[in-house]
Amino acid sequence: MATNRTFTMLKPDSVEKGYIGAILEKINAAGFRIAAIKMTQMTDADARAFYAVHSARPFFGELVEFMTSGPIVAAILEKENAVEDFRVLIGATNPADAAEGTIRKLYASSMGENAVHGSDSDENAAIEGAFHFSGREIF
Ligand code: ATP
Ligand code: MG
């Protein structure tokens, strides 16, 4: 059953380049309500656990190194059909393939440094939100 919630991270490249405000504005304009938000930095162990599904992939080391390289903004977003609609808003994993107007088209520079994370299922949205937020940080 749809939870109407998804989880996002503005990745270290977005924070480093000063895009937090612009990306949050796009998220708000697309009709998402922010249910939880924080700036944090993942440790090596955090990133390995968060991206465990990709641990066998050749880019895993690079992914962990990048995601721990600086602070991120983690958030839980609420909207009808949140997971699917947010994936549309962020665009394809590779910004070269991302549609015009999507967050990755506007703010990502490469497949690795692709500006934002978006959950790929309701189940993972719940797991990922709980990874970063306690119950009393979610509104
Ligand atoms: P995310 O999970 O971050 O929202 P995604 O769901 O679009 O991205 P995944 O397949 O889950 O893409 O990959 C997770 C992340 O790993 C990507 O966002 C990207 O930063 C990195 N990644 C994926 N494929 C590659 C690759 N071939 N080379 C380098 N990095 C990659
Ligand atoms: Mg993914």
Short mmCIF file of C-alpha atoms and ligand atoms in Angstrom, two decimals:
data_model
loop_
_atom_site.label_atom_id
_atom_site.label_comp_id
_atom_site.label_asym_id
_atom_site.label_seq_id
_atom_site.Cartn_x
_atom_site.Cartn_y
_atom_site.Cartn_z
CA MET A 1 0.00 0.00 0.00
CA ALA A 2 1.27 3.48 -0.85
CA THR A 3 2.50 5.44 2.17
CA ASN A 4 2.56 8.77 0.30
CA ARG A 5 6.04 9.34 1.68
CA THR A 6 9.44 9.19 0.10
CA PHE A 7 12.96 9.83 1.34
CA THR A 8 15.57 12.07 -0.25
CA MET A 9 19.14 13.19 0.30
CA LEU A 10 20.61 16.30 -1.25
CA LYS A 11 24.00 14.76 -1.92
CA PRO A 12 27.39 16.33 -0.97
CA ASP A 13 27.76 17.96 -4.42
CA SER A 14 24.48 19.86 -3.99
CA VAL A 15 25.43 21.10 -0.52
CA GLU A 16 28.97 22.03 -1.63
CA LYS A 17 27.68 24.03 -4.62
CA GLY A 18 25.10 25.96 -2.60
CA TYR A 19 22.04 24.36 -4.21
CA ILE A 20 20.12 23.46 -1.02
CA GLY A 21 17.69 26.37 -1.32
CA ALA A 22 17.10 25.98 -5.05
CA ILE A 23 16.46 22.24 -4.80
CA LEU A 24 14.12 22.59 -1.79
CA GLU A 25 12.23 25.26 -3.74
CA LYS A 26 11.75 22.80 -6.65
CA ILE A 27 10.56 20.16 -4.19
CA ASN A 28 8.06 22.54 -2.59
CA ALA A 29 6.86 23.83 -5.96
CA ALA A 30 6.17 20.24 -7.04
CA GLY A 31 3.75 19.88 -4.13
CA PHE A 32 5.76 17.88 -1.60
CA ARG A 33 5.37 18.62 2.11
CA ILE A 34 8.55 18.33 4.17
CA ALA A 35 7.79 15.90 7.02
CA ALA A 36 11.39 15.73 8.32
CA ILE A 37 14.66 17.46 7.41
CA LYS A 38 18.24 17.70 8.68
CA MET A 39 21.81 18.37 7.61
CA THR A 40 24.11 15.51 8.53
CA GLN A 41 27.22 13.69 7.32
CA MET A 42 27.27 9.94 6.79
CA THR A 43 30.14 7.88 8.14
CA ASP A 44 31.75 5.16 6.05
CA ALA A 45 29.69 2.56 7.94
CA ASP A 46 26.48 4.59 7.41
CA ALA A 47 27.00 4.79 3.65
CA ARG A 48 27.92 1.10 3.35
CA ALA A 49 24.74 0.18 5.22
CA PHE A 50 22.51 2.66 3.38
CA TYR A 51 23.72 1.49 -0.05
CA ALA A 52 24.19 -2.20 0.91
CA VAL A 53 22.04 -3.23 -2.07
CA HIS A 54 24.84 -1.91 -4.34
CA SER A 55 27.75 -3.50 -2.41
CA ALA A 56 28.66 -5.90 -5.23
CA ARG A 57 28.63 -3.19 -7.92
CA PRO A 58 31.92 -1.90 -9.36
CA PHE A 59 31.09 1.70 -8.41
CA PHE A 60 30.34 0.89 -4.74
CA GLY A 61 33.65 2.20 -3.36
CA GLU A 62 33.34 5.43 -5.33
CA LEU A 63 29.72 5.82 -4.19
CA VAL A 64 30.61 5.40 -0.51
CA GLU A 65 33.57 7.76 -0.80
CA PHE A 66 31.44 10.42 -2.46
CA MET A 67 28.46 10.12 -0.11
CA THR A 68 30.73 10.51 2.94
CA SER A 69 32.79 13.36 1.44
CA GLY A 70 30.72 16.14 2.98
CA PRO A 71 27.39 17.00 4.57
CA ILE A 72 24.09 16.02 3.03
CA VAL A 73 20.53 17.20 3.62
CA ALA A 74 18.23 14.27 4.45
CA ALA A 75 14.47 14.69 4.25
CA ILE A 76 11.20 12.79 4.30
CA LEU A 77 8.71 14.15 1.77
CA GLU A 78 4.96 13.69 1.66
CA LYS A 79 2.65 13.84 -1.32
CA GLU A 80 0.15 11.56 -2.99
CA ASN A 81 2.14 9.01 -5.05
CA ALA A 82 5.33 10.40 -3.49
CA VAL A 83 7.88 7.75 -4.52
CA GLU A 84 6.96 7.71 -8.19
CA ASP A 85 6.37 11.46 -8.51
CA PHE A 86 9.68 12.27 -6.83
CA ARG A 87 11.58 9.96 -9.20
CA VAL A 88 10.01 11.90 -12.08
CA LEU A 89 10.99 15.23 -10.46
CA ILE A 90 14.65 14.19 -10.00
CA GLY A 91 15.11 12.61 -13.45
CA ALA A 92 17.36 9.80 -14.69
CA THR A 93 20.36 8.57 -12.64
CA ASN A 94 22.73 9.87 -15.32
CA PRO A 95 22.11 13.63 -15.70
CA ALA A 96 22.99 13.33 -19.39
CA ASP A 97 19.79 11.29 -19.77
CA ALA A 98 17.65 13.38 -17.40
CA ALA A 99 14.63 15.20 -18.83
CA GLU A 100 14.59 19.00 -19.12
CA GLY A 101 13.55 20.74 -15.91
CA THR A 102 14.37 17.80 -13.64
CA ILE A 103 16.57 18.35 -10.59
CA ARG A 104 19.37 16.19 -11.97
CA LYS A 105 19.24 17.94 -15.35
CA LEU A 106 19.52 21.30 -13.59
CA TYR A 107 21.96 20.54 -10.77
CA ALA A 108 23.82 17.23 -11.32
CA SER A 109 27.22 17.01 -12.99
CA SER A 110 27.76 13.27 -13.50
CA MET A 111 26.43 9.76 -12.85
CA GLY A 112 28.26 9.70 -9.52
CA GLU A 113 27.71 13.32 -8.47
CA ASN A 114 24.03 13.37 -9.33
CA ALA A 115 22.69 15.91 -6.83
CA VAL A 116 19.91 13.96 -5.14
CA HIS A 117 18.77 10.56 -3.96
CA GLY A 118 15.18 9.41 -4.23
CA SER A 119 13.75 6.17 -2.79
CA ASP A 120 12.77 3.57 -5.37
CA SER A 121 9.84 1.95 -3.51
CA ASP A 122 7.46 2.58 -0.59
CA GLU A 123 9.24 -0.14 1.36
CA ASN A 124 12.66 1.43 0.84
CA ALA A 125 11.29 4.91 1.58
CA ALA A 126 10.22 3.70 5.02
CA ILE A 127 13.55 1.93 5.66
CA GLU A 128 15.62 4.90 4.49
CA GLY A 129 13.55 7.45 6.42
CA ALA A 130 13.95 5.39 9.60
CA PHE A 131 17.71 5.13 8.91
CA HIS A 132 18.09 8.91 9.26
CA PHE A 133 15.23 10.03 11.54
CA SER A 134 13.81 9.05 14.90
CA GLY A 135 10.04 9.12 15.45
CA ARG A 136 10.09 12.52 17.15
CA GLU A 137 11.92 14.11 14.21
CA ILE A 138 9.12 13.24 11.79
CA PHE A 139 6.08 15.55 11.61
P1 ATP B 1 19.68 7.07 -5.96
O1 ATP B 1 19.49 5.71 -5.33
O2 ATP B 1 20.88 7.80 -5.42
O3 ATP B 1 18.43 7.88 -5.94
P2 ATP B 1 19.24 5.94 -8.52
O4 ATP B 1 18.16 5.16 -7.84
O5 ATP B 1 18.84 6.79 -9.68
O6 ATP B 1 20.00 6.86 -7.50
P3 ATP B 1 20.87 3.60 -8.31
O7 ATP B 1 20.92 2.57 -9.37
O8 ATP B 1 20.11 3.33 -7.07
O9 ATP B 1 20.39 4.96 -8.99
O10 ATP B 1 22.39 3.96 -7.93
C1 ATP B 1 22.68 4.63 -6.71
C2 ATP B 1 23.72 5.68 -6.97
O11 ATP B 1 24.94 5.04 -7.34
C3 ATP B 1 23.40 6.61 -8.14
O12 ATP B 1 22.63 7.71 -7.76
C4 ATP B 1 24.77 7.04 -8.60
O13 ATP B 1 25.24 8.14 -7.83
C5 ATP B 1 25.62 5.83 -8.30
N1 ATP B 1 25.79 5.05 -9.52
C6 ATP B 1 24.89 4.23 -10.10
N2 ATP B 1 25.39 3.67 -11.21
C7 ATP B 1 26.64 4.16 -11.34
C8 ATP B 1 27.68 3.97 -12.29
N3 ATP B 1 27.53 3.15 -13.35
N4 ATP B 1 28.84 4.66 -12.11
C9 ATP B 1 29.00 5.48 -11.05
N5 ATP B 1 28.06 5.70 -10.12
C10 ATP B 1 26.90 5.05 -10.26
MG MG B 2 18.47 4.07 -6.07
#
